[in-house]
mmCIF file of C-alpha atoms and ligand atoms in Angstrom:
data_model
loop_
_atom_site.group_PDB
_atom_site.id
_atom_site.type_symbol
_atom_site.label_atom_id
_atom_site.label_comp_id
_atom_site.label_asym_id
_atom_site.label_seq_id
_atom_site.Cartn_x
_atom_site.Cartn_y
_atom_site.Cartn_z
ATOM 1 C CA MET A 1 91.356 113.364 97.188
ATOM 2 C CA ALA A 2 91.261 110.294 99.099
ATOM 3 C CA VAL A 3 94.532 108.382 100.152
ATOM 4 C CA ILE A 4 92.738 105.319 101.565
ATOM 5 C CA GLU A 5 89.434 104.394 100.582
ATOM 6 C CA LEU A 6 88.481 101.097 101.518
ATOM 7 C CA ARG A 7 85.166 99.017 102.400
ATOM 8 C CA GLY A 8 83.997 96.099 103.848
ATOM 9 C CA ILE A 9 87.666 94.967 105.037
ATOM 10 C CA LYS A 10 87.333 91.353 106.467
ATOM 11 C CA LYS A 11 90.461 89.311 107.745
ATOM 12 C CA SER A 12 90.713 86.560 109.950
ATOM 13 C CA TYR A 13 93.972 84.570 111.183
ATOM 14 C CA GLY A 14 93.840 80.281 111.193
ATOM 15 C CA LYS A 15 91.749 77.895 109.721
ATOM 16 C CA ARG A 16 88.535 75.875 110.200
ATOM 17 C CA LYS A 17 87.948 75.546 113.658
ATOM 18 C CA LYS A 18 90.989 77.905 114.835
ATOM 19 C CA LYS A 19 89.745 80.692 112.767
ATOM 20 C CA LEU A 20 89.668 83.972 114.417
ATOM 21 C CA GLU A 21 87.796 86.846 112.676
ATOM 22 C CA VAL A 22 89.787 89.967 113.263
ATOM 23 C CA LEU A 23 88.422 92.839 111.428
ATOM 24 C CA HIS A 24 84.484 92.365 110.638
ATOM 25 C CA GLY A 25 84.048 94.387 107.791
ATOM 26 C CA ILE A 26 85.828 98.101 108.203
ATOM 27 C CA ASP A 27 85.549 100.685 106.008
ATOM 28 C CA VAL A 28 88.387 103.624 105.841
ATOM 29 C CA HIS A 29 88.630 106.568 104.349
ATOM 30 C CA VAL A 30 91.521 109.195 104.533
ATOM 31 C CA GLU A 31 91.974 112.454 102.610
ATOM 32 C CA LYS A 32 95.333 113.691 101.628
ATOM 33 C CA GLY A 33 97.239 115.477 104.811
ATOM 34 C CA GLU A 34 95.019 114.142 107.116
ATOM 35 C CA ILE A 35 96.371 113.115 110.677
ATOM 36 C CA PHE A 36 94.130 109.907 111.392
ATOM 37 C CA GLY A 37 94.093 108.523 115.048
ATOM 38 C CA LEU A 38 92.916 104.558 115.559
ATOM 39 C CA LEU A 39 91.912 104.001 119.114
ATOM 40 C CA GLY A 40 91.275 100.564 120.441
ATOM 41 C CA LYS A 41 91.962 98.462 123.321
ATOM 42 C CA ASN A 42 94.942 95.408 123.123
ATOM 43 C CA GLY A 43 93.632 92.766 120.440
ATOM 44 C CA ALA A 44 90.962 95.149 118.679
ATOM 45 C CA GLY A 45 92.523 94.566 115.591
ATOM 46 C CA LYS A 46 94.653 98.151 114.998
ATOM 47 C CA THR A 47 97.569 96.526 113.833
ATOM 48 C CA THR A 48 95.820 94.189 111.366
ATOM 49 C CA LEU A 49 94.085 96.951 110.107
ATOM 50 C CA ILE A 50 97.196 98.810 109.178
ATOM 51 C CA LYS A 51 98.867 95.820 107.907
ATOM 52 C CA VAL A 52 96.223 95.241 105.160
ATOM 53 C CA MET A 53 96.194 98.786 104.415
ATOM 54 C CA ALA A 54 100.381 99.147 104.135
ATOM 55 C CA GLY A 55 99.770 95.774 101.747
ATOM 56 C CA LEU A 56 101.630 93.571 104.197
ATOM 57 C CA LEU A 57 98.478 91.393 104.734
ATOM 58 C CA ILE A 58 95.655 90.126 102.234
ATOM 59 C CA PRO A 59 92.422 90.898 103.406
ATOM 60 C CA ASP A 60 89.699 87.516 103.404
ATOM 61 C CA SER A 61 87.651 90.622 101.394
ATOM 62 C CA ALA A 62 87.845 94.161 100.680
ATOM 63 C CA LYS A 63 87.106 96.879 98.063
ATOM 64 C CA GLY A 64 88.809 99.864 97.244
ATOM 65 C CA LYS A 65 92.362 101.571 96.914
ATOM 66 C CA VAL A 66 95.455 102.453 99.037
ATOM 67 C CA VAL A 67 97.495 105.715 97.522
ATOM 68 C CA GLY A 68 95.426 104.622 94.198
ATOM 69 C CA TYR A 69 96.492 100.950 94.056
ATOM 70 C CA ASP A 70 93.842 98.279 94.602
ATOM 71 C CA VAL A 71 94.387 96.585 98.222
ATOM 72 C CA ILE A 72 94.043 93.017 96.681
ATOM 73 C CA LYS A 73 95.504 93.140 93.526
ATOM 74 C CA GLU A 74 98.453 95.592 94.048
ATOM 75 C CA SER A 75 99.684 95.182 97.490
ATOM 76 C CA GLU A 76 103.043 95.095 96.586
ATOM 77 C CA LYS A 77 102.855 98.169 94.779
ATOM 78 C CA ILE A 78 101.206 99.668 97.987
ATOM 79 C CA ARG A 79 103.835 98.440 99.989
ATOM 80 C CA ALA A 80 106.580 100.017 98.113
ATOM 81 C CA SER A 81 105.004 103.386 98.035
ATOM 82 C CA VAL A 82 103.957 103.762 101.958
ATOM 83 C CA SER A 83 106.083 104.217 104.885
ATOM 84 C CA LEU A 84 105.326 101.680 108.185
ATOM 85 C CA VAL A 85 106.548 102.222 111.883
ATOM 86 C CA ALA A 86 105.857 99.482 113.503
ATOM 87 C CA PRO A 87 105.613 99.108 117.422
ATOM 88 C CA THR A 88 108.916 96.909 116.955
ATOM 89 C CA ALA A 89 110.226 98.965 114.143
ATOM 90 C CA ASP A 90 113.529 99.266 116.100
ATOM 91 C CA ILE A 91 114.430 95.580 115.431
ATOM 92 C CA GLY A 92 115.543 96.648 111.990
ATOM 93 C CA VAL A 93 117.807 98.777 113.632
ATOM 94 C CA ASP A 94 121.802 97.658 113.466
ATOM 95 C CA PRO A 95 123.218 97.681 117.135
ATOM 96 C CA VAL A 96 126.961 97.763 115.618
ATOM 97 C CA LEU A 97 126.461 100.888 113.342
ATOM 98 C CA THR A 98 125.934 104.193 114.611
ATOM 99 C CA VAL A 99 122.732 105.767 114.513
ATOM 100 C CA LYS A 100 124.499 107.955 111.681
ATOM 101 C CA GLN A 101 125.690 104.890 109.913
ATOM 102 C CA ASN A 102 122.353 103.235 110.342
ATOM 103 C CA LEU A 103 120.461 105.873 108.692
ATOM 104 C CA LEU A 104 122.756 106.292 105.861
ATOM 105 C CA PHE A 105 122.444 102.776 105.446
ATOM 106 C CA TRP A 106 118.717 102.934 104.994
ATOM 107 C CA ALA A 107 118.581 105.772 102.972
ATOM 108 C CA THR A 108 120.887 103.458 100.439
ATOM 109 C CA VAL A 109 118.188 100.766 100.854
ATOM 110 C CA TYR A 110 115.269 103.287 100.402
ATOM 111 C CA GLY A 111 117.145 104.402 97.060
ATOM 112 C CA ILE A 112 118.009 108.027 97.947
ATOM 113 C CA PRO A 113 120.808 109.313 95.727
ATOM 114 C CA PRO A 114 124.227 109.730 97.844
ATOM 115 C CA LYS A 115 124.447 112.839 97.003
ATOM 116 C CA ASN A 116 121.374 113.729 99.080
ATOM 117 C CA ALA A 117 121.799 111.451 101.385
ATOM 118 C CA GLY A 118 123.941 113.243 104.006
ATOM 119 C CA ASP A 119 121.431 116.498 103.722
ATOM 120 C CA VAL A 120 118.165 113.947 104.295
ATOM 121 C CA VAL A 121 119.755 111.999 107.162
ATOM 122 C CA ALA A 122 121.004 115.167 109.017
ATOM 123 C CA GLU A 123 117.286 116.527 108.511
ATOM 124 C CA VAL A 124 115.533 113.887 110.145
ATOM 125 C CA MET A 125 118.396 113.697 112.832
ATOM 126 C CA GLU A 126 117.964 117.341 113.884
ATOM 127 C CA ALA A 127 114.111 117.130 113.852
ATOM 128 C CA LEU A 128 114.330 114.293 115.943
ATOM 129 C CA ASP A 129 117.071 115.436 118.391
ATOM 130 C CA LEU A 130 119.127 112.829 117.096
ATOM 131 C CA ALA A 131 122.325 114.609 115.908
ATOM 132 C CA LYS A 132 123.749 114.472 119.323
ATOM 133 C CA PHE A 133 123.719 110.505 119.267
ATOM 134 C CA LYS A 134 125.233 110.417 115.360
ATOM 135 C CA ASP A 135 128.251 108.767 116.686
ATOM 136 C CA ALA A 136 126.857 106.512 118.956
ATOM 137 C CA TRP A 137 126.322 102.862 118.270
ATOM 138 C CA ALA A 138 123.119 102.016 118.150
ATOM 139 C CA MET A 139 123.093 99.081 120.915
ATOM 140 C CA GLU A 140 124.447 102.105 123.555
ATOM 141 C CA ILE A 141 121.550 104.085 123.305
ATOM 142 C CA SER A 142 118.463 103.873 125.232
ATOM 143 C CA ALA A 143 115.154 102.268 123.823
ATOM 144 C CA GLY A 144 113.236 105.365 123.649
ATOM 145 C CA THR A 145 116.066 106.975 121.875
ATOM 146 C CA ARG A 146 116.182 103.995 119.218
ATOM 147 C CA GLN A 147 112.488 104.173 118.921
ATOM 148 C CA ARG A 148 112.861 107.780 117.323
ATOM 149 C CA LEU A 149 115.819 106.090 115.436
ATOM 150 C CA ALA A 150 113.579 103.694 114.126
ATOM 151 C CA ILE A 151 110.762 106.736 113.303
ATOM 152 C CA ALA A 152 113.704 108.853 111.337
ATOM 153 C CA ARG A 153 114.543 105.686 109.339
ATOM 154 C CA ALA A 154 110.721 105.598 108.030
ATOM 155 C CA LEU A 155 110.899 109.181 107.528
ATOM 156 C CA LEU A 156 113.827 109.251 105.282
ATOM 157 C CA VAL A 157 111.729 108.948 102.370
ATOM 158 C CA LYS A 158 108.875 111.375 101.988
ATOM 159 C CA HIS A 159 106.089 108.846 101.104
ATOM 160 C CA ASP A 160 102.611 110.443 100.395
ATOM 161 C CA LEU A 161 101.142 108.061 103.350
ATOM 162 C CA VAL A 162 102.852 107.030 106.454
ATOM 163 C CA PHE A 163 101.535 104.680 108.942
ATOM 164 C CA LEU A 164 102.439 104.896 112.693
ATOM 165 C CA ASP A 165 101.611 102.275 114.659
ATOM 166 C CA GLU A 166 102.221 103.348 118.341
ATOM 167 C CA PRO A 167 105.248 105.658 117.434
ATOM 168 C CA THR A 168 105.316 107.186 120.891
ATOM 169 C CA VAL A 169 105.508 103.548 123.045
ATOM 170 C CA LYS A 170 108.676 103.597 125.229
ATOM 171 C CA LEU A 171 108.746 107.092 124.887
ATOM 172 C CA ASP A 172 108.965 109.883 127.920
ATOM 173 C CA MET A 173 106.734 112.674 128.062
ATOM 174 C CA GLU A 174 109.088 115.432 126.298
ATOM 175 C CA ALA A 175 110.213 112.826 123.478
ATOM 176 C CA ALA A 176 106.576 112.104 122.623
ATOM 177 C CA LYS A 177 106.196 115.816 122.023
ATOM 178 C CA MET A 178 108.825 115.933 120.092
ATOM 179 C CA ILE A 179 107.314 113.165 117.584
ATOM 180 C CA ARG A 180 104.069 114.710 117.570
ATOM 181 C CA ASN A 181 105.523 117.800 116.286
ATOM 182 C CA PHE A 182 107.546 116.611 113.759
ATOM 183 C CA ILE A 183 104.277 114.591 112.461
ATOM 184 C CA VAL A 184 102.637 117.944 112.173
ATOM 185 C CA ASP A 185 105.375 119.911 110.835
ATOM 186 C CA LEU A 186 105.808 116.792 108.280
ATOM 187 C CA ARG A 187 102.141 117.243 107.404
ATOM 188 C CA ASN A 188 101.939 121.039 107.102
ATOM 189 C CA LYS A 189 105.604 121.212 105.131
ATOM 190 C CA TYR A 190 105.084 118.053 102.769
ATOM 191 C CA GLY A 191 101.372 117.357 103.067
ATOM 192 C CA ILE A 192 101.650 113.876 104.389
ATOM 193 C CA THR A 193 99.018 112.131 105.389
ATOM 194 C CA PHE A 194 99.597 110.250 108.733
ATOM 195 C CA PHE A 195 97.439 107.053 109.808
ATOM 196 C CA MET A 196 98.325 106.161 113.578
ATOM 197 C CA THR A 197 97.358 104.346 116.337
ATOM 198 C CA THR A 198 98.164 105.210 120.005
ATOM 199 C CA HIS A 199 96.870 103.946 123.511
ATOM 200 C CA LEU A 200 97.599 107.625 124.516
ATOM 201 C CA ILE A 201 93.987 109.292 123.572
ATOM 202 C CA GLU A 202 95.177 112.661 124.711
ATOM 203 C CA GLU A 203 97.747 112.269 121.969
ATOM 204 C CA ALA A 204 95.178 111.258 119.318
ATOM 205 C CA GLU A 205 93.059 114.734 120.842
ATOM 206 C CA GLU A 206 96.185 116.675 120.323
ATOM 207 C CA ILE A 207 97.205 115.952 116.865
ATOM 208 C CA CYS A 208 94.375 113.993 115.428
ATOM 209 C CA ASP A 209 91.962 115.846 112.707
ATOM 210 C CA ARG A 210 89.720 112.547 113.234
ATOM 211 C CA VAL A 211 89.627 109.496 115.125
ATOM 212 C CA MET A 212 88.075 106.133 114.478
ATOM 213 C CA ILE A 213 86.980 104.173 117.625
ATOM 214 C CA MET A 214 87.658 100.050 117.195
ATOM 215 C CA ASP A 215 86.576 97.465 119.193
ATOM 216 C CA ASN A 216 86.400 93.610 118.629
ATOM 217 C CA GLY A 217 87.024 94.576 114.910
ATOM 218 C CA THR A 218 84.325 97.185 114.656
ATOM 219 C CA THR A 219 83.845 100.281 113.892
ATOM 220 C CA ARG A 220 82.168 101.967 117.471
ATOM 221 C CA ALA A 221 82.511 105.789 116.596
ATOM 222 C CA LEU A 222 84.248 108.024 113.675
ATOM 223 C CA GLY A 223 84.582 111.894 113.389
ATOM 224 C CA THR A 224 86.339 114.802 114.770
ATOM 225 C CA ILE A 225 86.612 115.259 118.202
ATOM 226 C CA GLU A 226 83.852 117.776 117.931
ATOM 227 C CA GLU A 227 81.501 115.523 116.159
ATOM 228 C CA LEU A 228 82.259 112.840 118.613
ATOM 229 C CA ARG A 229 81.728 115.334 121.471
ATOM 230 C CA ARG A 230 78.398 116.525 119.511
ATOM 231 C CA ALA A 231 77.307 112.860 119.092
ATOM 232 C CA PHE A 232 78.146 112.330 123.015
ATOM 233 C CA LYS A 233 77.193 115.224 124.461
ATOM 234 C CA GLU A 234 74.231 114.393 126.557
ATOM 235 C CA ASP A 235 76.869 113.688 129.277
ATOM 236 C CA GLU A 236 78.373 117.029 129.605
ATOM 237 C CA GLU A 237 78.268 118.502 132.843
ATOM 238 C CA ILE A 238 77.663 121.584 135.377
ATOM 239 C CA ASP A 239 78.468 121.875 138.353
ATOM 240 C CA ILE A 240 77.012 125.234 140.706
ATOM 241 C CA THR A 241 78.030 125.485 143.828
ATOM 242 C CA GLY A 242 76.106 127.952 146.351
ATOM 243 C CA LYS A 243 73.832 128.519 149.199
ATOM 244 C CA PHE A 244 70.369 127.910 148.270
ATOM 245 C CA ASN A 245 67.023 127.368 149.619
ATOM 246 C CA ALA A 246 65.753 124.064 150.020
ATOM 247 C CA LEU A 247 63.130 124.179 147.398
ATOM 248 C CA ILE A 248 65.483 124.872 144.651
ATOM 249 C CA LEU A 249 65.756 120.858 143.268
ATOM 250 C CA GLY A 250 62.003 120.152 142.986
ATOM 251 C CA LYS A 251 62.069 123.410 140.630
ATOM 252 C CA LEU A 252 65.322 122.378 138.629
ATOM 253 C CA ARG A 253 63.901 118.894 138.405
ATOM 254 C CA GLU A 254 61.306 120.279 136.287
ATOM 255 C CA ILE A 255 63.512 121.384 133.648
ATOM 256 C CA TRP A 256 66.663 119.475 133.858
ATOM 257 C CA LYS A 257 68.285 116.249 135.039
ATOM 258 C CA VAL A 258 70.324 117.320 138.053
ATOM 259 C CA ASN A 259 71.869 115.927 141.093
ATOM 260 C CA ALA A 260 72.793 117.623 144.274
ATOM 261 C CA VAL A 261 75.281 116.966 146.893
ATOM 262 C CA HIS A 262 75.324 118.594 150.335
ATOM 263 C CA LEU A 263 78.542 120.370 151.567
ATOM 264 C CA ASP A 264 79.169 121.977 155.113
ATOM 265 C CA GLY A 265 75.998 124.751 154.148
ATOM 266 C CA GLU A 266 76.658 124.552 150.620
ATOM 267 C CA ILE A 267 74.970 122.711 147.901
ATOM 268 C CA GLN A 268 76.834 121.197 144.755
ATOM 269 C CA LEU A 269 74.451 120.939 141.846
ATOM 270 C CA ARG A 270 75.425 118.699 138.770
ATOM 271 C CA PHE A 271 73.380 119.243 135.699
ATOM 272 C CA TYR A 272 73.436 117.079 133.064
ATOM 273 C CA VAL A 273 73.054 118.955 129.573
ATOM 274 C CA GLU A 274 73.116 118.308 125.731
ATOM 275 C CA ASN A 275 74.707 121.837 124.942
ATOM 276 C CA VAL A 276 76.300 123.631 127.734
ATOM 277 C CA GLU A 277 76.260 126.752 125.598
ATOM 278 C CA SER A 278 72.637 127.146 125.081
ATOM 279 C CA GLN A 279 71.294 126.006 128.599
ATOM 280 C CA LEU A 280 73.852 127.645 130.782
ATOM 281 C CA PRO A 281 72.335 131.067 130.773
ATOM 282 C CA LYS A 282 68.952 129.635 131.458
ATOM 283 C CA ILE A 283 70.752 127.696 134.366
ATOM 284 C CA ILE A 284 72.167 130.672 136.117
ATOM 285 C CA GLU A 285 68.902 132.516 135.583
ATOM 286 C CA MET A 286 66.820 130.277 137.659
ATOM 287 C CA VAL A 287 69.256 129.009 139.932
ATOM 288 C CA LYS A 288 70.025 132.775 140.814
ATOM 289 C CA LYS A 289 66.307 132.986 141.781
ATOM 290 C CA HIS A 290 66.942 130.625 144.696
ATOM 291 C CA GLY A 291 70.240 131.693 146.134
ATOM 292 C CA GLU A 292 73.742 132.622 145.890
ATOM 293 C CA ILE A 293 76.231 131.080 143.428
ATOM 294 C CA ILE A 294 79.685 130.706 144.500
ATOM 295 C CA ASN A 295 81.215 128.422 141.819
ATOM 296 C CA ILE A 296 80.257 127.416 138.413
ATOM 297 C CA LYS A 297 82.459 124.295 136.643
ATOM 298 C CA ILE A 298 81.956 123.174 133.224
ATOM 299 C CA LYS A 299 83.196 119.829 132.365
ATOM 300 C CA ARG A 300 83.707 119.261 128.849
ATOM 301 C CA LEU A 301 83.661 115.962 127.118
ATOM 302 C CA THR A 302 87.235 114.556 126.767
ATOM 303 C CA LEU A 303 87.875 112.019 123.846
ATOM 304 C CA ASN A 304 89.008 109.778 126.706
ATOM 305 C CA ASP A 305 85.468 109.982 128.361
ATOM 306 C CA ILE A 306 83.916 109.441 124.755
ATOM 307 C CA PHE A 307 86.621 106.285 124.522
ATOM 308 C CA GLU A 308 85.381 104.679 127.826
ATOM 309 C CA LYS A 309 81.869 105.628 126.886
ATOM 310 C CA VAL A 310 82.225 103.520 123.555
ATOM 311 C CA ILE A 311 84.379 100.804 124.859
ATOM 312 C CA GLN A 312 82.519 99.358 127.795
HETATM 313 N N1 ATP B 1 99.666 86.504 113.025
HETATM 314 C C1 ATP B 1 98.428 86.305 113.832
HETATM 315 N N2 ATP B 1 98.185 85.117 113.685
HETATM 316 C C2 ATP B 1 96.954 84.991 114.564
HETATM 317 N N3 ATP B 1 96.342 85.751 115.512
HETATM 318 C C3 ATP B 1 96.808 86.960 115.442
HETATM 319 C C4 ATP B 1 97.902 87.250 114.557
HETATM 320 N N4 ATP B 1 98.155 88.791 114.886
HETATM 321 C C5 ATP B 1 97.360 89.100 115.378
HETATM 322 N N5 ATP B 1 95.948 88.215 116.028
HETATM 323 C C6 ATP B 1 95.144 88.345 116.943
HETATM 324 O O1 ATP B 1 94.181 89.260 116.083
HETATM 325 C C7 ATP B 1 93.810 90.220 117.178
HETATM 326 C C8 ATP B 1 93.984 91.297 116.731
HETATM 327 O O2 ATP B 1 95.358 91.430 116.894
HETATM 328 P P1 ATP B 1 95.836 92.955 116.715
HETATM 329 O O3 ATP B 1 97.529 93.248 116.604
HETATM 330 O O4 ATP B 1 95.043 93.536 115.331
HETATM 331 O O5 ATP B 1 95.472 93.919 117.765
HETATM 332 P P2 ATP B 1 95.588 95.873 117.918
HETATM 333 O O6 ATP B 1 94.405 96.281 118.000
HETATM 334 O O7 ATP B 1 96.732 95.900 117.174
HETATM 335 O O8 ATP B 1 96.090 95.208 119.573
HETATM 336 P P3 ATP B 1 97.264 95.992 120.313
HETATM 337 O O9 ATP B 1 96.848 97.076 120.785
HETATM 338 O O10 ATP B 1 97.756 95.348 121.391
HETATM 339 O O11 ATP B 1 98.685 96.458 119.581
HETATM 340 C C9 ATP B 1 94.100 89.437 118.592
HETATM 341 O O12 ATP B 1 93.235 88.749 118.941
HETATM 342 C C10 ATP B 1 95.378 88.732 118.015
HETATM 343 O O13 ATP B 1 95.963 88.037 118.939
HETATM 344 MG MG1 MG B 2 98.756 96.535 117.900
#
């Protein structure tokens, strides 16, 4: 079941001469229970796209639905049915209420019945390691803890779709890991769909089922990490170091794309191949005929490599 099914999203800011076109006709399709990652440089249009999908901005044009509601005609219903954590989400935190009071306040605003509010608040505080700060004023806690509080607030209500715009910004490695674990747990436990942006590409590689790389308001790549790897696989590298005779390079170059570096009596051969699995045995067999292999290293494409290739 599609939770987001949108085609041709266009959005610009300003008018006439000052008009800035930010989204140039983006399609988005996200299935229920997916953790979907949106990547792109500063200014690519990620936040704008999230605001359109969360019903906060009306696009210039677009067709389709978010959680079953029309993206243009029913944006208010969308807004009421999804959660959003913005990079500045902690602005909504009241500095002179304690962490627990902030969450209880928002539980009331979100219409959680008072008899359940205590349990719901305790659950998110536990999951985000906020329980130890429960009686601290929000102005006393660190920026990273406040960001966790903002995420906790947005996740008090278990909406089917949650937008997270840079959820781990300001967080140290350990806290960021905790947030990622929480996202995956909520998806597994409640089937919640997450649409997130991040500048930490390894983060997307770790938890996102699919990613979309955006540049200048257009989609440049879309798929699972494996699909993207396959699409860019001509860049996978195999390094073989060893002692080889001088003829080896000419022979290998009849078949493969190879470079060689001479290191103290050894040669490092770097092969650029489309399919490591199928080529490696053939390469090893051929190389062995011309000398002795000391070391083999395979460099698989990371999402970071793909990102750099896509966004040049
Ligand atoms: N309210 C606005 N009015 C005018 N221009 C805007 C507005 N919001 C964003 N922009 C412009 O739209 C473009 C896309 O901005 P957006 O915030 O969507 O990018 P982003 O991909 O989220 O970037 P970042 O990684 O920095 O968060 C930028 O050029 C930005 O200056
Ligand atoms: Mg942004």
